[in-house]
PDB file of N, CA, C and O in Angstrom:
ATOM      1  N   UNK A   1     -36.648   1.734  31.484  1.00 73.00           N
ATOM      2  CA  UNK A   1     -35.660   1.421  32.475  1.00 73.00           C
ATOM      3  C   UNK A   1     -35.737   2.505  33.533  1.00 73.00           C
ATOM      4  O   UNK A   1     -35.711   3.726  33.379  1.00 73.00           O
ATOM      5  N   UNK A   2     -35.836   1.802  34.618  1.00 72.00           N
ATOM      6  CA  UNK A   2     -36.156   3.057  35.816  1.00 72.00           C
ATOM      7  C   UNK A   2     -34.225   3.048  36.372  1.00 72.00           C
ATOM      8  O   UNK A   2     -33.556   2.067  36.696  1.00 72.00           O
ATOM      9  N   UNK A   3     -33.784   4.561  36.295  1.00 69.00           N
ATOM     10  CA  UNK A   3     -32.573   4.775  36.920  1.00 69.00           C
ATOM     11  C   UNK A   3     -32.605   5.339  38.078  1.00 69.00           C
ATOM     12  O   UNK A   3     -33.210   6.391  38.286  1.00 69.00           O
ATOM     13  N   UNK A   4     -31.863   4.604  39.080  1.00 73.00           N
ATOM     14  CA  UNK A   4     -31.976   4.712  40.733  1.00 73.00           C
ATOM     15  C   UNK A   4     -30.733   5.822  41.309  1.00 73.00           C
ATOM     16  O   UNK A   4     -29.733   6.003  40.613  1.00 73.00           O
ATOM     17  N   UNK A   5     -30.830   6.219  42.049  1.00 74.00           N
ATOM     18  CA  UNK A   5     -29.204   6.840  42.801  1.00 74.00           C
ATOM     19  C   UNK A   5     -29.591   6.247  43.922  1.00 74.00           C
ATOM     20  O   UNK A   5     -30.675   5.675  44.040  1.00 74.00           O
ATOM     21  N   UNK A   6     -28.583   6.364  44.970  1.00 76.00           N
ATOM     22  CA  UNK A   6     -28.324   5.709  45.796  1.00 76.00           C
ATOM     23  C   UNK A   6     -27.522   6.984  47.008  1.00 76.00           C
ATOM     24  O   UNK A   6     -26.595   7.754  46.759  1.00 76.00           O
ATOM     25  N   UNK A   7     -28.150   6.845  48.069  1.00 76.00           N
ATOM     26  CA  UNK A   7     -27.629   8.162  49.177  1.00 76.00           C
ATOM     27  C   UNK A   7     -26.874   7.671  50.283  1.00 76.00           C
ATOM     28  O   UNK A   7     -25.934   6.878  50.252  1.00 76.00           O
ATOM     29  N   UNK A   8     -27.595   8.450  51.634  1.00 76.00           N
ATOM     30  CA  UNK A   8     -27.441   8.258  53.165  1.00 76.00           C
ATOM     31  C   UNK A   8     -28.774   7.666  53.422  1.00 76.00           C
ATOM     32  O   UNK A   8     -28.818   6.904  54.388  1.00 76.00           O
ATOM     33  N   UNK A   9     -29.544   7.799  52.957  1.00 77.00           N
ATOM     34  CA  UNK A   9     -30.514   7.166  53.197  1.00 77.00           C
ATOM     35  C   UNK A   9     -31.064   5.336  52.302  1.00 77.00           C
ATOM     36  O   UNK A   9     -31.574   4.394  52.910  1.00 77.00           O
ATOM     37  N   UNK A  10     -30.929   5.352  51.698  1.00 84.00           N
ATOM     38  CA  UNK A  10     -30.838   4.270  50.620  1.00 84.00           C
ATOM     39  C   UNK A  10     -31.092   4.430  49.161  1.00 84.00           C
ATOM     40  O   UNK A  10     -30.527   5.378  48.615  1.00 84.00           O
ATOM     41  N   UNK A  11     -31.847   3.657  48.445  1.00 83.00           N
ATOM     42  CA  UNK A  11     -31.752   3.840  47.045  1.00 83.00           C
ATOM     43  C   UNK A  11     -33.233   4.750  46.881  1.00 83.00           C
ATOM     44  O   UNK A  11     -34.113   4.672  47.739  1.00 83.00           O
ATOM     45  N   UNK A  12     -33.344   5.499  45.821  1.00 85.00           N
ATOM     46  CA  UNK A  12     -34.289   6.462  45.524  1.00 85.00           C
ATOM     47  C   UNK A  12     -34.549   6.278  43.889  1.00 85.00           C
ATOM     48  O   UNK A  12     -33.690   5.870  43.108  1.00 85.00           O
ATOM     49  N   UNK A  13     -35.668   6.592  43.592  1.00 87.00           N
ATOM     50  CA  UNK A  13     -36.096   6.569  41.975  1.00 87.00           C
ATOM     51  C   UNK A  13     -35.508   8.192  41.348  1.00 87.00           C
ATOM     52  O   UNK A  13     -35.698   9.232  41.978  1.00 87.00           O
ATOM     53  N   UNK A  14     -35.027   8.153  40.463  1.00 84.00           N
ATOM     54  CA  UNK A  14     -34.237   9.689  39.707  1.00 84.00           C
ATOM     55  C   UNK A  14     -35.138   9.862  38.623  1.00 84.00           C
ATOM     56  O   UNK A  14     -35.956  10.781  38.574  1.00 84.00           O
ATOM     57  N   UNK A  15     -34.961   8.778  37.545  1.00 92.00           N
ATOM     58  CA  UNK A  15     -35.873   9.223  36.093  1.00 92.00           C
ATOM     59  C   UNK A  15     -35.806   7.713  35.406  1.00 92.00           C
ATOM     60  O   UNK A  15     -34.971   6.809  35.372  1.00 92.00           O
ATOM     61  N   UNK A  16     -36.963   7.901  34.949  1.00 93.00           N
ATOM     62  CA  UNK A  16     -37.315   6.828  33.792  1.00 93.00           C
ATOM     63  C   UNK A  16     -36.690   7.004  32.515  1.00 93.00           C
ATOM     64  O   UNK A  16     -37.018   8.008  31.882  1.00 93.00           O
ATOM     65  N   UNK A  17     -35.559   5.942  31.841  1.00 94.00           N
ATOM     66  CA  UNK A  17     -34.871   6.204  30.725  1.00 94.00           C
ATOM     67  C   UNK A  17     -35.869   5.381  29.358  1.00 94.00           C
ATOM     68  O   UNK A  17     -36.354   4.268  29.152  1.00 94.00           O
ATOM     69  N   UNK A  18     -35.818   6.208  28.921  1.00 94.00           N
ATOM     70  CA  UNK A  18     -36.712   5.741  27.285  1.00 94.00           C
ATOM     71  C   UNK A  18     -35.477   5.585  26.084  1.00 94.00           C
ATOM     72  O   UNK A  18     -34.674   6.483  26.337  1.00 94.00           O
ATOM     73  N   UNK A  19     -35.194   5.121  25.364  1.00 96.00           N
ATOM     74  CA  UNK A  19     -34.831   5.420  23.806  1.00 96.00           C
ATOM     75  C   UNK A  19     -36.208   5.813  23.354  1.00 96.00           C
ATOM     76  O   UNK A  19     -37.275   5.200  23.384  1.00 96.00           O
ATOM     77  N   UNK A  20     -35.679   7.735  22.670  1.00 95.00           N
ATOM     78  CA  UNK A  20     -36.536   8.170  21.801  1.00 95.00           C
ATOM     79  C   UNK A  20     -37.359   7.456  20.651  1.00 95.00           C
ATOM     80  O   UNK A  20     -38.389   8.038  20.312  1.00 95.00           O
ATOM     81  N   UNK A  21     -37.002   6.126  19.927  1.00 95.00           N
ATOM     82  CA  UNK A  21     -37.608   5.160  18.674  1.00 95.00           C
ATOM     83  C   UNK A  21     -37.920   4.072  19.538  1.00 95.00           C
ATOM     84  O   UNK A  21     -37.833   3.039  18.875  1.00 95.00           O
ATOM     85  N   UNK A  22     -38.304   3.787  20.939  1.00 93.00           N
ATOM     86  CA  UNK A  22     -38.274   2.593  21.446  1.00 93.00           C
ATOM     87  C   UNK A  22     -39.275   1.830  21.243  1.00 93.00           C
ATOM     88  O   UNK A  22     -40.382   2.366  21.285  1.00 93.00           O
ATOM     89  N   UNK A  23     -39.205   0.586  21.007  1.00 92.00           N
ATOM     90  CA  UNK A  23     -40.523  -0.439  20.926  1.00 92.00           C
ATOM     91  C   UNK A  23     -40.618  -1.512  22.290  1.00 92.00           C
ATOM     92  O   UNK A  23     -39.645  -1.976  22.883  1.00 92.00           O
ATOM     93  N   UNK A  24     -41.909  -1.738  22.573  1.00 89.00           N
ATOM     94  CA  UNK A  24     -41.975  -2.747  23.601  1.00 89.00           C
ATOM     95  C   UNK A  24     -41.173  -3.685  23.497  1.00 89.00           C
ATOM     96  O   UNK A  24     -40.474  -3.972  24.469  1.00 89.00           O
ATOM     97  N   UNK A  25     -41.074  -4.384  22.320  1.00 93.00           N
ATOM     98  CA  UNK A  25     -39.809  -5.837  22.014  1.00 93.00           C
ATOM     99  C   UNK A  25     -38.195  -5.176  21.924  1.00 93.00           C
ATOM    100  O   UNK A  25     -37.466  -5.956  21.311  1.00 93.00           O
ATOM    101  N   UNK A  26     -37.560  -4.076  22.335  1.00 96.00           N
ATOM    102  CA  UNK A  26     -36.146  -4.064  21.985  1.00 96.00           C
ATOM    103  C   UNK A  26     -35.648  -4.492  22.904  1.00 96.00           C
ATOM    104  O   UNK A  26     -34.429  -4.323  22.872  1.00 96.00           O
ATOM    105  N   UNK A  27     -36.146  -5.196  24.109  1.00 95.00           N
ATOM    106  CA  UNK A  27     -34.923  -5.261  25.036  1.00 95.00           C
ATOM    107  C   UNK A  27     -34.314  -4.258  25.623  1.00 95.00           C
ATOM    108  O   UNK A  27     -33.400  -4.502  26.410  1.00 95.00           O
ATOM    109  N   UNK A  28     -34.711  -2.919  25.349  1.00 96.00           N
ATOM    110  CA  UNK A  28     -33.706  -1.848  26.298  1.00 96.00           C
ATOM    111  C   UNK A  28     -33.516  -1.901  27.111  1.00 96.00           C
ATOM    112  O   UNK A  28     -34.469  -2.104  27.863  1.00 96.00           O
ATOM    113  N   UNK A  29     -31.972  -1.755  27.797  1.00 94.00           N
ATOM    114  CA  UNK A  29     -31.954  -2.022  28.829  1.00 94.00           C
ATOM    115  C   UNK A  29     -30.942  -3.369  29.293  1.00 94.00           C
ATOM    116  O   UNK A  29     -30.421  -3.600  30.384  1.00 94.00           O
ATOM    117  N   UNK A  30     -30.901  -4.063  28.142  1.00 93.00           N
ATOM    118  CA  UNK A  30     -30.354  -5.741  28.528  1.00 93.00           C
ATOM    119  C   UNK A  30     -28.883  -5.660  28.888  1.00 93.00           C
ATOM    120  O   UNK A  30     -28.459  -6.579  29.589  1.00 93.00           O
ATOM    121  N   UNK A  31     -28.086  -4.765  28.543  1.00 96.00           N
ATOM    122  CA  UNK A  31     -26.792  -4.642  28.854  1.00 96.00           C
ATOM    123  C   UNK A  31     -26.520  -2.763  28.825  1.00 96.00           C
ATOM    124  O   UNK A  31     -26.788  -1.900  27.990  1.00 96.00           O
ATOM    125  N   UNK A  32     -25.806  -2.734  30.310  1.00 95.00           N
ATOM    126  CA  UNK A  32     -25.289  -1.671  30.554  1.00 95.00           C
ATOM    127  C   UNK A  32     -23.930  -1.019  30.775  1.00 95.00           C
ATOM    128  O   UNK A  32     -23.134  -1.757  31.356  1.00 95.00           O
ATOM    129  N   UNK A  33     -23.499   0.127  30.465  1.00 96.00           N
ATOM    130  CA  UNK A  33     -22.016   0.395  30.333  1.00 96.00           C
ATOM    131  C   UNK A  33     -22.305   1.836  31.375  1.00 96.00           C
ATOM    132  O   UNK A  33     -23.083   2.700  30.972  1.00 96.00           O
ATOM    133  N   UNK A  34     -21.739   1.954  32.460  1.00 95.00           N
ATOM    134  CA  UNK A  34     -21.699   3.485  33.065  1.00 95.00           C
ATOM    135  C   UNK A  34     -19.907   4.138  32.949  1.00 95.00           C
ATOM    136  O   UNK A  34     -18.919   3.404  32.942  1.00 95.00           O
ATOM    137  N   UNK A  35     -19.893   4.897  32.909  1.00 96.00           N
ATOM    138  CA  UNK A  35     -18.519   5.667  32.682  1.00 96.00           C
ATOM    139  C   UNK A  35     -18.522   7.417  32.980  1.00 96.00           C
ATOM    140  O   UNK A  35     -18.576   8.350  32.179  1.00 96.00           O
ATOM    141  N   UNK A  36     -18.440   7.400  34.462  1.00 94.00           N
ATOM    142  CA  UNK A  36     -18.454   9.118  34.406  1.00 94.00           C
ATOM    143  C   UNK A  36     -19.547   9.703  34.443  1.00 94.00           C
ATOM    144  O   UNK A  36     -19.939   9.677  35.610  1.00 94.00           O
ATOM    145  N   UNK A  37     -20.497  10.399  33.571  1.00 95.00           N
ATOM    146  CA  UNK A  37     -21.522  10.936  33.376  1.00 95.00           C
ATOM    147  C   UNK A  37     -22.617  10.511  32.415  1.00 95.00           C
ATOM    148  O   UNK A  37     -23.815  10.758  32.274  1.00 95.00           O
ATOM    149  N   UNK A  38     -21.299   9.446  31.554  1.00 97.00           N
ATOM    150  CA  UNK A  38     -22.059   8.828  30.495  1.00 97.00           C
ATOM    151  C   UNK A  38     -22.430   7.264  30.636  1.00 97.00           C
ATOM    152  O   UNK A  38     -21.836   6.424  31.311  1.00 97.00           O
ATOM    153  N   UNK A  39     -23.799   7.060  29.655  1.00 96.00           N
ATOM    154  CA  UNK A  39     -24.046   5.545  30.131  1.00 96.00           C
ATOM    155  C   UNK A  39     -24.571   5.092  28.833  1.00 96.00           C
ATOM    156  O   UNK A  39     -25.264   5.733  28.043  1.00 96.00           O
ATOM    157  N   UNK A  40     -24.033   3.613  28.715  1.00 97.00           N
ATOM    158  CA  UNK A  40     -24.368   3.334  27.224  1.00 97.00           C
ATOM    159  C   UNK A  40     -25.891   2.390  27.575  1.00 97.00           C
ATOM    160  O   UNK A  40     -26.094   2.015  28.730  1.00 97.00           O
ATOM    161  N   UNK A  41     -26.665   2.146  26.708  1.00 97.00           N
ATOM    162  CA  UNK A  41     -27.628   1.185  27.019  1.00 97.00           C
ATOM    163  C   UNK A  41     -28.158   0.276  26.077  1.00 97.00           C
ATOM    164  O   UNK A  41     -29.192   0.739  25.596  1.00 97.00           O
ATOM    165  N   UNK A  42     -27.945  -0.529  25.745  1.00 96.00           N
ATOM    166  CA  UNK A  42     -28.175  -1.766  24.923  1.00 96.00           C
ATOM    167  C   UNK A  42     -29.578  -2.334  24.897  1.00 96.00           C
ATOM    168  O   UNK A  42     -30.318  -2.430  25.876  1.00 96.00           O
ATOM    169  N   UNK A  43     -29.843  -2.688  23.694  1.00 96.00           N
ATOM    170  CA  UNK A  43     -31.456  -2.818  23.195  1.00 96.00           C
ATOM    171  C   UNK A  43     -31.057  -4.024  21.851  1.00 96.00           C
ATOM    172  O   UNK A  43     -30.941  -3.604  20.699  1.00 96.00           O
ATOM    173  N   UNK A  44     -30.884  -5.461  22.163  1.00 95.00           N
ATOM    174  CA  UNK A  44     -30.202  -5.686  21.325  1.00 95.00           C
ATOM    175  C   UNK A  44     -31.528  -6.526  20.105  1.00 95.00           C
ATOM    176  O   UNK A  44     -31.282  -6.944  18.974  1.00 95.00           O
ATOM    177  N   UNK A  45     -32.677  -6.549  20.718  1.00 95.00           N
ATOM    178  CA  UNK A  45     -33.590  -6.973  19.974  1.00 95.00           C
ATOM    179  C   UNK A  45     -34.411  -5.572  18.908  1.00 95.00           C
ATOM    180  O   UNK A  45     -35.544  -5.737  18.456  1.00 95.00           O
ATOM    181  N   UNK A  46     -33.649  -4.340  18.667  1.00 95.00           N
ATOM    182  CA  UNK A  46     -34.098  -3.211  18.385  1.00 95.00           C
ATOM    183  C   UNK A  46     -34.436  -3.744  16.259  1.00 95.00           C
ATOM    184  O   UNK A  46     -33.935  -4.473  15.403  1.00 95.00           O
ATOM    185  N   UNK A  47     -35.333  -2.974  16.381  1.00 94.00           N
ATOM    186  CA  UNK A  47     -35.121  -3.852  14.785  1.00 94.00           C
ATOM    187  C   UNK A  47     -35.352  -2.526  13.754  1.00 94.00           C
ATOM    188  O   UNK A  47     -36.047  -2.827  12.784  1.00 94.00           O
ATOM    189  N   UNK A  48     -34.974  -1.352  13.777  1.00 92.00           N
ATOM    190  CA  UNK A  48     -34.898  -0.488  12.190  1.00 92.00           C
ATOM    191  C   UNK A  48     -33.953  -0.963  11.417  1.00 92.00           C
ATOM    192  O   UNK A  48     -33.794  -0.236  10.436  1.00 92.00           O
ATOM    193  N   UNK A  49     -33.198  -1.953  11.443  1.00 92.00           N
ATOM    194  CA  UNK A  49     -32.266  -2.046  10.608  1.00 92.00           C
ATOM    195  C   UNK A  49     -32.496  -3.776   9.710  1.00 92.00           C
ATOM    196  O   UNK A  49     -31.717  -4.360   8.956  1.00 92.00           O
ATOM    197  N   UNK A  50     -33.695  -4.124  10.135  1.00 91.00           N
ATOM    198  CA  UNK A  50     -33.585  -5.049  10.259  1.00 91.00           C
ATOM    199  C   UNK A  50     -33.953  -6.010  11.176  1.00 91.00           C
ATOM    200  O   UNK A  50     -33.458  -5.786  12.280  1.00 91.00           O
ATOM    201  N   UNK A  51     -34.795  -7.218  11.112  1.00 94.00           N
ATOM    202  CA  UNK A  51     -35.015  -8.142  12.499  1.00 94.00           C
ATOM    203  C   UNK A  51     -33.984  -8.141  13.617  1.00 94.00           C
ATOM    204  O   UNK A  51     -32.866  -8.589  13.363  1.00 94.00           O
ATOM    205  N   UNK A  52     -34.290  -7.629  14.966  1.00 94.00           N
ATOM    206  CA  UNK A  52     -32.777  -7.810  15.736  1.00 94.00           C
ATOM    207  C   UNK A  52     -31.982  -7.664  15.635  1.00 94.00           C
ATOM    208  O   UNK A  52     -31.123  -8.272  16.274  1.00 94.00           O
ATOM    209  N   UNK A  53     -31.628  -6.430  14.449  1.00 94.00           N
ATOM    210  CA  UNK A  53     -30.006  -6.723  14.713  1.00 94.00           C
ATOM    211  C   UNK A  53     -29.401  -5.615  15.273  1.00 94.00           C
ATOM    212  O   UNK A  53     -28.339  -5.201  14.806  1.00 94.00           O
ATOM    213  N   UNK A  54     -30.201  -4.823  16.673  1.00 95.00           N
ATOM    214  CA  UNK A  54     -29.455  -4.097  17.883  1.00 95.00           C
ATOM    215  C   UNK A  54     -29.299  -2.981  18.298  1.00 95.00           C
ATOM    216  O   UNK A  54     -29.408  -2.420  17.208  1.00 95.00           O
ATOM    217  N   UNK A  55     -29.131  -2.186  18.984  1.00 96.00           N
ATOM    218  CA  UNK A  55     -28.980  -0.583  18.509  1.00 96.00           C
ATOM    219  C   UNK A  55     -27.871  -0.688  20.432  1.00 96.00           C
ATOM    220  O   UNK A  55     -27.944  -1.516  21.340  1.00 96.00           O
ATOM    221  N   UNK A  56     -27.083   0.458  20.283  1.00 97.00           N
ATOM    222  CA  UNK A  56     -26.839   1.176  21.920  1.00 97.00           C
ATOM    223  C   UNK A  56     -27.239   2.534  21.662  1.00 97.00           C
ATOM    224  O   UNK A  56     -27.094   3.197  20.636  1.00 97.00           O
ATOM    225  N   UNK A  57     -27.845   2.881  22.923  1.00 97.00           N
ATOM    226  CA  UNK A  57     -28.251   4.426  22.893  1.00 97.00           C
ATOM    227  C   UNK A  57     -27.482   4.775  23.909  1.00 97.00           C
ATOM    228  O   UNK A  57     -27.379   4.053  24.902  1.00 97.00           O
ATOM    229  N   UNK A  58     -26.746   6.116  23.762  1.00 98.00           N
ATOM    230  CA  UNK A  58     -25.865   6.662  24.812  1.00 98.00           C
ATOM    231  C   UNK A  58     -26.443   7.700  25.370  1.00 98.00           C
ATOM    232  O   UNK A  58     -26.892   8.569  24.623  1.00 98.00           O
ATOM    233  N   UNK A  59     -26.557   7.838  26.726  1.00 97.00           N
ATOM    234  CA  UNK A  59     -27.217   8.909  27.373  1.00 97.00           C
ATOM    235  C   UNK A  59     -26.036   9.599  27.915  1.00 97.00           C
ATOM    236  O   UNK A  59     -24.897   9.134  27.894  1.00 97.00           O
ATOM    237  N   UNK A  60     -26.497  11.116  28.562  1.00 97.00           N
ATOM    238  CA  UNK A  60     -25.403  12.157  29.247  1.00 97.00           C
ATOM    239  C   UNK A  60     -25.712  12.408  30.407  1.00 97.00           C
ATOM    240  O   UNK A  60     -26.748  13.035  30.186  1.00 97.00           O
ATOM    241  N   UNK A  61     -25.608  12.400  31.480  1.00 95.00           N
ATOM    242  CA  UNK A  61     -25.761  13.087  32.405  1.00 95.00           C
ATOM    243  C   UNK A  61     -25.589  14.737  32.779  1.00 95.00           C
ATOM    244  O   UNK A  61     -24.596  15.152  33.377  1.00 95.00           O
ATOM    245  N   UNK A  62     -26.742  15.648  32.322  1.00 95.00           N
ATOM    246  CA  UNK A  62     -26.574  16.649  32.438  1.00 95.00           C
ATOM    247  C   UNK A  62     -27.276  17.637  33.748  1.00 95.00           C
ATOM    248  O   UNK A  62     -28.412  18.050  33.518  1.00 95.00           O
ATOM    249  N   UNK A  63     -26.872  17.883  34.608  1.00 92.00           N
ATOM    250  CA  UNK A  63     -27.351  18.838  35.497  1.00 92.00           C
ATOM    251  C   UNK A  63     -28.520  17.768  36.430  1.00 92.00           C
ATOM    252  O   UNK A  63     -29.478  18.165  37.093  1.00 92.00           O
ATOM    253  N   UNK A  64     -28.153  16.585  36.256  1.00 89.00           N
ATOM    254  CA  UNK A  64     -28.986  15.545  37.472  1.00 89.00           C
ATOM    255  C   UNK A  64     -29.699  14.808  36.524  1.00 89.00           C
ATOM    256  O   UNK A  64     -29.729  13.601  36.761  1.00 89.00           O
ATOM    257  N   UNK A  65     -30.464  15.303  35.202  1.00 93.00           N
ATOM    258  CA  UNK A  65     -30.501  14.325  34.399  1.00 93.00           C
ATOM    259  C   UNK A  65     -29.721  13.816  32.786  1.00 93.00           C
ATOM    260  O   UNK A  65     -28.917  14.167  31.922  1.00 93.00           O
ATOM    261  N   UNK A  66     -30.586  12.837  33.161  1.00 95.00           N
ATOM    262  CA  UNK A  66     -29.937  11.977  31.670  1.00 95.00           C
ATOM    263  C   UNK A  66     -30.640  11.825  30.252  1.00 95.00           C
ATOM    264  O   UNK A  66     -31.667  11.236  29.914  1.00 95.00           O
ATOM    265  N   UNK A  67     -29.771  12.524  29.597  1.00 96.00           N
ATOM    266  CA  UNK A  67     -30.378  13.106  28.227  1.00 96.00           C
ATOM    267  C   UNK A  67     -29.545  11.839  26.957  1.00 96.00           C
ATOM    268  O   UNK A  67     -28.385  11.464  26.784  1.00 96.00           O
ATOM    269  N   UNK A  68     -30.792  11.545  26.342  1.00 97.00           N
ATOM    270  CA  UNK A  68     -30.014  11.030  25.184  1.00 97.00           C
ATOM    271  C   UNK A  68     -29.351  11.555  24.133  1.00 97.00           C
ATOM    272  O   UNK A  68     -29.860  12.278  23.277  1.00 97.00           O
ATOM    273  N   UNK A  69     -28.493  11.289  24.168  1.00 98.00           N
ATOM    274  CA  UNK A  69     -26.847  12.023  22.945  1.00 98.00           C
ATOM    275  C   UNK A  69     -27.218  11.240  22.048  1.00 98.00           C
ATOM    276  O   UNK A  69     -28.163  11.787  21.480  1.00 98.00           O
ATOM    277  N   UNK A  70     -26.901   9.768  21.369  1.00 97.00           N
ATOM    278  CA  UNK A  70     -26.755   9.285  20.420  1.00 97.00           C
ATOM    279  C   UNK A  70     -27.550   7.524  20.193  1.00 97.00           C
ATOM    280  O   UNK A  70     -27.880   6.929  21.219  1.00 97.00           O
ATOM    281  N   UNK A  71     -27.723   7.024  19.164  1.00 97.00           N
ATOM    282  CA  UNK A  71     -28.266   6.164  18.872  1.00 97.00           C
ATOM    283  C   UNK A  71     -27.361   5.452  17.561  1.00 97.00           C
ATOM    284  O   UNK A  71     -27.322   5.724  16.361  1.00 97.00           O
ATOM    285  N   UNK A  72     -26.553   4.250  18.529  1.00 96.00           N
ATOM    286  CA  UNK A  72     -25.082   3.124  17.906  1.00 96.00           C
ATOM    287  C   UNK A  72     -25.584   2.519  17.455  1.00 96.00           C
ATOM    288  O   UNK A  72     -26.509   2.122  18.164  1.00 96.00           O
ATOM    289  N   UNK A  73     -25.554   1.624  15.476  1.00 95.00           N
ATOM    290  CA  UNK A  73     -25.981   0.746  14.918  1.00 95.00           C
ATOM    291  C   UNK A  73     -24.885   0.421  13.968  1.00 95.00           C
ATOM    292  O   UNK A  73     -24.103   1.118  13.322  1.00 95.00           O
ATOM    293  N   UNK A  74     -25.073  -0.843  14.084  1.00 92.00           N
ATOM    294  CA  UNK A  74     -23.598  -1.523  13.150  1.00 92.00           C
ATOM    295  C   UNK A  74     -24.124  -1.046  11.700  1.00 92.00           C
ATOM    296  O   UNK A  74     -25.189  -1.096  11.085  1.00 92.00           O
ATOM    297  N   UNK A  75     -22.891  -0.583  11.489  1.00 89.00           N
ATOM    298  CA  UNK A  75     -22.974  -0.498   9.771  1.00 89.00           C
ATOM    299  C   UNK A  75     -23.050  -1.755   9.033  1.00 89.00           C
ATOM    300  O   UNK A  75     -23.384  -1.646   7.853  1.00 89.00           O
ATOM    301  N   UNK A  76     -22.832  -2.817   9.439  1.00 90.00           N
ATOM    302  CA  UNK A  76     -22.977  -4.054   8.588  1.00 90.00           C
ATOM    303  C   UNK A  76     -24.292  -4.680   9.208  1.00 90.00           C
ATOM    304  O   UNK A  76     -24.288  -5.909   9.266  1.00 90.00           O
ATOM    305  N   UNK A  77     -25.523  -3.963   9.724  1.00 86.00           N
ATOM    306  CA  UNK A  77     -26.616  -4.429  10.633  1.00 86.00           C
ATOM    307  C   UNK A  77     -26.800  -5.758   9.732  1.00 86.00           C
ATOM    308  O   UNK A  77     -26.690  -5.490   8.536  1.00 86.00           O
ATOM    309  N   UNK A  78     -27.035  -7.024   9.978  1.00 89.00           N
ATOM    310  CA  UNK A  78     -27.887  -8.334   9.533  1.00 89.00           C
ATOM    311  C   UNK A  78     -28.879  -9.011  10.252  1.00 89.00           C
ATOM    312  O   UNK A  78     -28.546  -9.214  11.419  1.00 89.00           O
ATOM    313  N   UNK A  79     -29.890  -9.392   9.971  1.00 92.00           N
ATOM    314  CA  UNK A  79     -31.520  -9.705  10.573  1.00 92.00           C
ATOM    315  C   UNK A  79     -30.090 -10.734  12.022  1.00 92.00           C
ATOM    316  O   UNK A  79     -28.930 -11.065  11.777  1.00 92.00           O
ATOM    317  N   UNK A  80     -30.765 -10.897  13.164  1.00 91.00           N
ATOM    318  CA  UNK A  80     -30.287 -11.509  14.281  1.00 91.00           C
ATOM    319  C   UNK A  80     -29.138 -11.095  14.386  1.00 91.00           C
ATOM    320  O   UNK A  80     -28.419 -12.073  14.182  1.00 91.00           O
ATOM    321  N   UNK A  81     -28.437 -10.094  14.613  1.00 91.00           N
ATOM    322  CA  UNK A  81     -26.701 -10.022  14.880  1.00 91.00           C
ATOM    323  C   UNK A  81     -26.696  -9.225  16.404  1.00 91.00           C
ATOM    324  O   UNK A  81     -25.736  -8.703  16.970  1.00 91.00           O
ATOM    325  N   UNK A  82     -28.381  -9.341  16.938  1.00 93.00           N
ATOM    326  CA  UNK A  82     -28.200  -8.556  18.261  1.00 93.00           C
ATOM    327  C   UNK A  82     -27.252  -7.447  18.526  1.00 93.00           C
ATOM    328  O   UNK A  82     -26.530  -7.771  19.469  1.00 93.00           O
ATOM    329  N   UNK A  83     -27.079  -6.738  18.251  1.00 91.00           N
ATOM    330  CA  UNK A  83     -25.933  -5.521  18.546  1.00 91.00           C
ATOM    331  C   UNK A  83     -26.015  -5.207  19.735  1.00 91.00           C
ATOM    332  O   UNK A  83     -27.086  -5.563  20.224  1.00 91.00           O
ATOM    333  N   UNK A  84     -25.146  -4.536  20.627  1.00 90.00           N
ATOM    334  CA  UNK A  84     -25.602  -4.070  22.061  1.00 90.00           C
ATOM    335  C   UNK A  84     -25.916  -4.891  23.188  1.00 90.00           C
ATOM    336  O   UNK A  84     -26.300  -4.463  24.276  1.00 90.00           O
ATOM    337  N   UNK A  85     -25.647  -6.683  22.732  1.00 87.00           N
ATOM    338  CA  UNK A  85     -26.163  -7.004  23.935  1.00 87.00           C
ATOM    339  C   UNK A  85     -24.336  -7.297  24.879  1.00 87.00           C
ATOM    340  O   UNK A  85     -24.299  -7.624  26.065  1.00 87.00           O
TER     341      UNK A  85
END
């Protein structure tokens, strides 16, 4: 997922966001939450738990970039329950 800012001039490229475990098939990316400094990011085809069933990775905004904090998975994960989307 390429993350943009936006100026006086127009929109600009900042940094390319990865989930650290990411696979070509998770979907990262499919649903987004911004709040402040923090941003959630949804991968709902992510599968360690199981076929699809989801992950959110929460990033931080620290000092201009965005660092991943944490990696959200339902405790009741089941094959298709998409999490995160």
């Amino acid at each position: 997922m390429l993350f943009r800012s936006r100026d006086a001039g127009g929109w600009s490229f900042r940094q390319k966001l990865q989930a650290s475990d990411g696979q070509l098939s998770d979907s990262f990316g499919s649903a987004l939450a911004l709040h402040g400094n923090q941003l959630l990011v949804g991968a709902h085809l992510e599968d360690s738990q199981g076929s699809e069933t989801g992950a959110v990775y929460l990033f931080e905004e620290q000092g201009g970039t965005w660092i991943e904090k944490q990696k959200v998975q339902a405790f009741d994960a089941e094959a298709g329950a998409s999490f995160g989307i």
